[in-house]
Structures are given as C-alpha cells and as structure tokens.
mmCIF file of C-alpha atoms in Angstrom:
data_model
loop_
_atom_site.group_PDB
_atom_site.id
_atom_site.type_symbol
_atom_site.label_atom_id
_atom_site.label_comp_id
_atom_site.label_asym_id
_atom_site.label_seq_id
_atom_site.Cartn_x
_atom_site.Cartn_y
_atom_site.Cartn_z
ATOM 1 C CA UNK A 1 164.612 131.763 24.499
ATOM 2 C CA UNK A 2 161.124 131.712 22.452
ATOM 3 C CA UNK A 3 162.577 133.391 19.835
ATOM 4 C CA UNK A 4 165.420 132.053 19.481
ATOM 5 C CA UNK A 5 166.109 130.487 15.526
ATOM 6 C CA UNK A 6 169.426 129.799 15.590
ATOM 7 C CA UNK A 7 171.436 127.564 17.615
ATOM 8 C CA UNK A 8 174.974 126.427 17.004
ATOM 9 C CA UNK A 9 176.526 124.082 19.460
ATOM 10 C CA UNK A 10 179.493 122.939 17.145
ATOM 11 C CA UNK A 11 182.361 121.283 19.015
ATOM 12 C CA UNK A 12 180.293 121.026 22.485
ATOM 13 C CA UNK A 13 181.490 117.041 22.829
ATOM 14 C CA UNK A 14 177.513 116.201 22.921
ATOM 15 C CA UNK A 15 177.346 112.403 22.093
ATOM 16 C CA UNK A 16 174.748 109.547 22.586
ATOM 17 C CA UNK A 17 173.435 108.150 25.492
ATOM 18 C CA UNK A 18 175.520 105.193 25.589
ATOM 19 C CA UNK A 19 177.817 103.105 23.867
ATOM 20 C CA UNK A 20 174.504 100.539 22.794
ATOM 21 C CA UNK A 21 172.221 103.254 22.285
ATOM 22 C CA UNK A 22 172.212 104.990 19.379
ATOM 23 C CA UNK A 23 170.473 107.794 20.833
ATOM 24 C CA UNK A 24 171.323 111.352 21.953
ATOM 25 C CA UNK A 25 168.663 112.284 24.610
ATOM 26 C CA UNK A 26 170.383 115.970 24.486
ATOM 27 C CA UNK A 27 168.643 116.736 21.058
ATOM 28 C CA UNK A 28 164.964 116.521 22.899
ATOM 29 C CA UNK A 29 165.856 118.899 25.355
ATOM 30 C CA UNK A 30 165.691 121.545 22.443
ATOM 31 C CA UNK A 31 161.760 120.589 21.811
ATOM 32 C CA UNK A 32 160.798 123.481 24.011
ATOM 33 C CA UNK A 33 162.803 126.511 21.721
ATOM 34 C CA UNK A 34 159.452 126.727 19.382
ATOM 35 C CA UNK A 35 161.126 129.135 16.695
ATOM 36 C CA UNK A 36 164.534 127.075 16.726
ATOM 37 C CA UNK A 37 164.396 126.392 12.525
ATOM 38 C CA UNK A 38 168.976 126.016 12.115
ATOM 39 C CA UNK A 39 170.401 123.886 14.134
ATOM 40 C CA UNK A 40 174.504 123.682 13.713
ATOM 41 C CA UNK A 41 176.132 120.434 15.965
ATOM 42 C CA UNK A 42 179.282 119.834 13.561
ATOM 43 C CA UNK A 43 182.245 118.973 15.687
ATOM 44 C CA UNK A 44 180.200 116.483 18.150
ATOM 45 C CA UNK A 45 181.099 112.967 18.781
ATOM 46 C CA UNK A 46 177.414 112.253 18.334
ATOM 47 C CA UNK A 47 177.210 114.281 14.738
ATOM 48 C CA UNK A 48 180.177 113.366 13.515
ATOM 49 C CA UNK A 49 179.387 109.490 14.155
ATOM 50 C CA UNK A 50 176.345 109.675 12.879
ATOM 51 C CA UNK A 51 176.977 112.096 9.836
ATOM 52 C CA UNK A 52 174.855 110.820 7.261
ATOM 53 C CA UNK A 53 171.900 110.132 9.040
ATOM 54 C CA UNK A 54 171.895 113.068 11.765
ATOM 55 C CA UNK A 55 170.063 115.740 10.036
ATOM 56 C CA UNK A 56 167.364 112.615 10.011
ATOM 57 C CA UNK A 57 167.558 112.185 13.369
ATOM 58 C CA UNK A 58 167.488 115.919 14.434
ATOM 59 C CA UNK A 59 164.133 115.579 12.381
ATOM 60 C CA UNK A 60 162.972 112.494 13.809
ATOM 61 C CA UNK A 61 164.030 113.858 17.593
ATOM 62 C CA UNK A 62 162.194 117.160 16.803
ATOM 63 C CA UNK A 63 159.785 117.319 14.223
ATOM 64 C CA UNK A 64 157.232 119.821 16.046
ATOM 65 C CA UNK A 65 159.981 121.919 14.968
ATOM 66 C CA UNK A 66 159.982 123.990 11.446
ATOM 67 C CA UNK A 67 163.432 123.427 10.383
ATOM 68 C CA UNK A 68 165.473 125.484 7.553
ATOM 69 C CA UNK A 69 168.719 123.638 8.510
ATOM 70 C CA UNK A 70 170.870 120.971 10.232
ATOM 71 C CA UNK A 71 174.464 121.109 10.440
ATOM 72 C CA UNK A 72 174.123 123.751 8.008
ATOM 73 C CA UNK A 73 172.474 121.341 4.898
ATOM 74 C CA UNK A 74 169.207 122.778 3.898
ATOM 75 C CA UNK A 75 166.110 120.575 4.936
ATOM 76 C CA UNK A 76 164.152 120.182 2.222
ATOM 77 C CA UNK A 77 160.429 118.618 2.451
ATOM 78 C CA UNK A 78 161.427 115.287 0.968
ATOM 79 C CA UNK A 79 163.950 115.498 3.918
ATOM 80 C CA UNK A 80 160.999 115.955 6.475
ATOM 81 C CA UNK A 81 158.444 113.332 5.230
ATOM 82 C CA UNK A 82 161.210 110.734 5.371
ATOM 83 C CA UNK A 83 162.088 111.412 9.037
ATOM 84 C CA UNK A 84 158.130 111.272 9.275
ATOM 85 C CA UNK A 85 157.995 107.909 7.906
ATOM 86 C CA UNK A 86 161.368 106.828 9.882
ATOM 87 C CA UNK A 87 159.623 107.954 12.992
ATOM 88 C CA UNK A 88 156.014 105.930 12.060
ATOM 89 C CA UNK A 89 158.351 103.169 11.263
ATOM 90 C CA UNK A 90 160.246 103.217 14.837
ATOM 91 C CA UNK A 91 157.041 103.583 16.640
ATOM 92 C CA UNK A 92 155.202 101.044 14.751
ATOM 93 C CA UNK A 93 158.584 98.895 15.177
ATOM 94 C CA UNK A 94 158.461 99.609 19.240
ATOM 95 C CA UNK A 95 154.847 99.298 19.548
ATOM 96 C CA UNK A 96 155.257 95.381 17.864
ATOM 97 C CA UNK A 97 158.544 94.600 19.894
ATOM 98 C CA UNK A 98 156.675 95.524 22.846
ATOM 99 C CA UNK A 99 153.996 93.079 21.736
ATOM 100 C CA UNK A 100 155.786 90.429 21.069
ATOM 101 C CA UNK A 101 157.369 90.925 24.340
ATOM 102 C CA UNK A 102 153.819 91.277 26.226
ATOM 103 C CA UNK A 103 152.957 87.793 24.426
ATOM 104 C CA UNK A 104 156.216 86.080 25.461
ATOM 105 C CA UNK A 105 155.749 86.675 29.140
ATOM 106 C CA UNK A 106 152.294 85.889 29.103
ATOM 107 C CA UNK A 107 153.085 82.789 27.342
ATOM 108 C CA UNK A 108 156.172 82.535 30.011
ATOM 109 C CA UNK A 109 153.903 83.110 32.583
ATOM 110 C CA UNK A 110 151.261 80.662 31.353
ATOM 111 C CA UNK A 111 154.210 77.897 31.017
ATOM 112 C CA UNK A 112 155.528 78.775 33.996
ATOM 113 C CA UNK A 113 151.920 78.588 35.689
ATOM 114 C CA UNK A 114 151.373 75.026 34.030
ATOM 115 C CA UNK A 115 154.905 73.796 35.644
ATOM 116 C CA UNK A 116 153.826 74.802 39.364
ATOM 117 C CA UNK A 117 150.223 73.126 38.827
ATOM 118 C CA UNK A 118 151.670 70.060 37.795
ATOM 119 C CA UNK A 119 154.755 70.110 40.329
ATOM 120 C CA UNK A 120 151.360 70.540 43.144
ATOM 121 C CA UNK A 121 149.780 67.954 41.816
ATOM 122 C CA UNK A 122 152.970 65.904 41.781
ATOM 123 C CA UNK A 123 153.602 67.134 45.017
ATOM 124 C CA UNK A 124 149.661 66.137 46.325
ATOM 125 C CA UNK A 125 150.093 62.685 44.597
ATOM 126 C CA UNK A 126 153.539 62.336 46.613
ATOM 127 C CA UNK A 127 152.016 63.377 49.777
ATOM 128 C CA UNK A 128 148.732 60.439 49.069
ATOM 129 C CA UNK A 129 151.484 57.928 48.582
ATOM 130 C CA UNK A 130 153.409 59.154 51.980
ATOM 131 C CA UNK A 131 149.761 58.680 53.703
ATOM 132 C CA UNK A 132 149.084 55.971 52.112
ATOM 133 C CA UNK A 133 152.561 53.831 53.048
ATOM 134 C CA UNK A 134 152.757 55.739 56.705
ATOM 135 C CA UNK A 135 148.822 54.168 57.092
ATOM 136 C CA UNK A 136 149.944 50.881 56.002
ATOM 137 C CA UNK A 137 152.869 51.001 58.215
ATOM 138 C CA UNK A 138 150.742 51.796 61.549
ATOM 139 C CA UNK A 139 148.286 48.649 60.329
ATOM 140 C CA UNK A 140 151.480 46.472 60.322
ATOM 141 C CA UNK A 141 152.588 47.498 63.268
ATOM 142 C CA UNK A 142 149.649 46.874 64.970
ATOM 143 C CA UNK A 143 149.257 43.508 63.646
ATOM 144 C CA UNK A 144 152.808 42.677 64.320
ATOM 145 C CA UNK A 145 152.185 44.353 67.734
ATOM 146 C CA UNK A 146 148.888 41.800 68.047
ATOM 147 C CA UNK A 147 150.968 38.865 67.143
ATOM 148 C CA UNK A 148 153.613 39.989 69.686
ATOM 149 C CA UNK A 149 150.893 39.803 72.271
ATOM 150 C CA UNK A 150 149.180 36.774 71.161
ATOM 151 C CA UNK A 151 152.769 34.889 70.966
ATOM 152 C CA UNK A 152 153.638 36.181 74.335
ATOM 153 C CA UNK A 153 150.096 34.925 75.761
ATOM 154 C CA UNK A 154 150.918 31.741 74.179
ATOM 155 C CA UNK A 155 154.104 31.503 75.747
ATOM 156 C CA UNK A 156 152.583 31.934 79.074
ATOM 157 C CA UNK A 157 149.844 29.220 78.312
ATOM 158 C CA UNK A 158 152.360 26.889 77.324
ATOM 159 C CA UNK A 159 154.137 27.658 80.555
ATOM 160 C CA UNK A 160 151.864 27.512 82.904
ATOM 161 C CA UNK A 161 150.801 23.931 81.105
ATOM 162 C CA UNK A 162 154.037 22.723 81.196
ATOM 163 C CA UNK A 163 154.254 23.647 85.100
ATOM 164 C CA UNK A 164 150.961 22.038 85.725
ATOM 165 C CA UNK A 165 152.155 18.573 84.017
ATOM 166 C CA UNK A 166 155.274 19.083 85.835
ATOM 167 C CA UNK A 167 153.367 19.230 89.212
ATOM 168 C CA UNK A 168 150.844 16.493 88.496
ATOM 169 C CA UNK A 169 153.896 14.253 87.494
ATOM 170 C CA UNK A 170 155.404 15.083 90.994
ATOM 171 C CA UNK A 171 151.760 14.166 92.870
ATOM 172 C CA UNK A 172 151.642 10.959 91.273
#
C-alpha cells in the first residue's frame, strides 16, 4: 500500500479512544501509507464530533504526510503551519505538565521524606524516654527491694532483742 493516495473510510464507526480522551489512536496507524495525500472519514463518530477541528487533527496526527485533502476540504498551507504550531503547542504543553508533575513528586517525595525523619526522631526520642523511665524503674525497685531487706533485717534484730530481754527478765 506505498502507493496508495487515496483513502476513504467514510461511515467505518472509527471514534476516539475513550470517552475522556479526545484522541483517535486509529488516525496514526495511517503514518506508514507514505503517498496517502486525501484522506475522506465523513460519517465517523470521531469526524463528525470533532468536525471543525478534524482536518487539524488529521494534520496534527500525521504531518510527515503531504496532504491535498481531509474529509474532502482542500488543505491549504495556512492549514498545515497551524496544525504545526498546534502540535509545538501540545508538546511544549506536555513537556511542562510533565514538569510540573516531576517537581510535585519530588517535592512530595521530599515532604514525605521530612515526615518519616521527624516521625524517627520522634520515635528515637520516645524510645530514650521508655529507657530512661524503664532505668529509673529498675533503680526504684532495687532501692525499694534494699529497704525491704533492711526492714526485714530490722525486724529480726528487734526480735531477737526483744527475746533476749524476755529471757534475761525470766533469769532474774
């Protein structure tokens, strides 16, 4: 199909890729017919819902292409150096949107990065306190644990007194 010039694909129900995306895919698929200069699509859901703007984007889609006509309205070089510009436009368009986009993640990421160093450090600041109040709580317990012992010694000091008096008092 090299040579083929003419192509008419009126009423083929050829439409765009989606109901969001203003786009009809099928058009590039054409790129590859070299001498394809009249292109005829009337009749599509895709042409007819984008009449006024589809010989544009038949130039915009193809415009490696030397085109006579689209939809059988000549293409005139004012035609073609507007779909030129359109398609500069849409790139340069993409090309920032895709920018932006790389800046808001890395500024995303960055945020996102600041959060999780400051939830460690929270988290590393936590775990001092938790050391801090379990070593305090072991030096309690060992001094309570020390004044258990010393009480209880006490205790038996105090007993063992008391028994003594008691068995001097019974000697005497």
């Amino acid at each position: 199909l090299p040579a083929l010039t003419y192509l008419n694909l009126r009423e083929n129900k050829i439409d765009k890729d989606g109901p969001e995306i203003d786009k009809c895919s099928e058009l590039e698929k054409l790129a590859p017919l070299k001498s394809l200069c009249k292109l005829n699509m009337q009749g599509n859901p895709y042409s007819d819902a984008v009449e006024d703007t589809f010989k544009r984007e038949v130039l915009i889609a193809l415009d490696m292409l030397q085109w006579q006509s689209v939809n059988k309205d000549e293409v005139a070089e004012e035609d073609k150096t507007e779909a030129k510009e359109e398609k500069l436009a849409r790139i340069k368009a993409a090309e920032e949107a895709a920018e932006e986009a790389r800046l808001a993640a890395e500024e995303a990421a960055k945020k996102a990065k600041e959060e999780a160093d400051k939830a460690a450090a929270d988290a590393a600041a936590l775990q001092k306190q938790l050391t801090d109040a379990i070593a305090n709580l072991e030096a309690e317990l060992k001094a309570a644990q020390a004044a258990k012992a010393a009480a209880e010694d006490a205790a038996k000091i105090a007993e063992k007194k008391a028994e003594e008096e008691s068995e001097c008092r019974e000697d005497a």
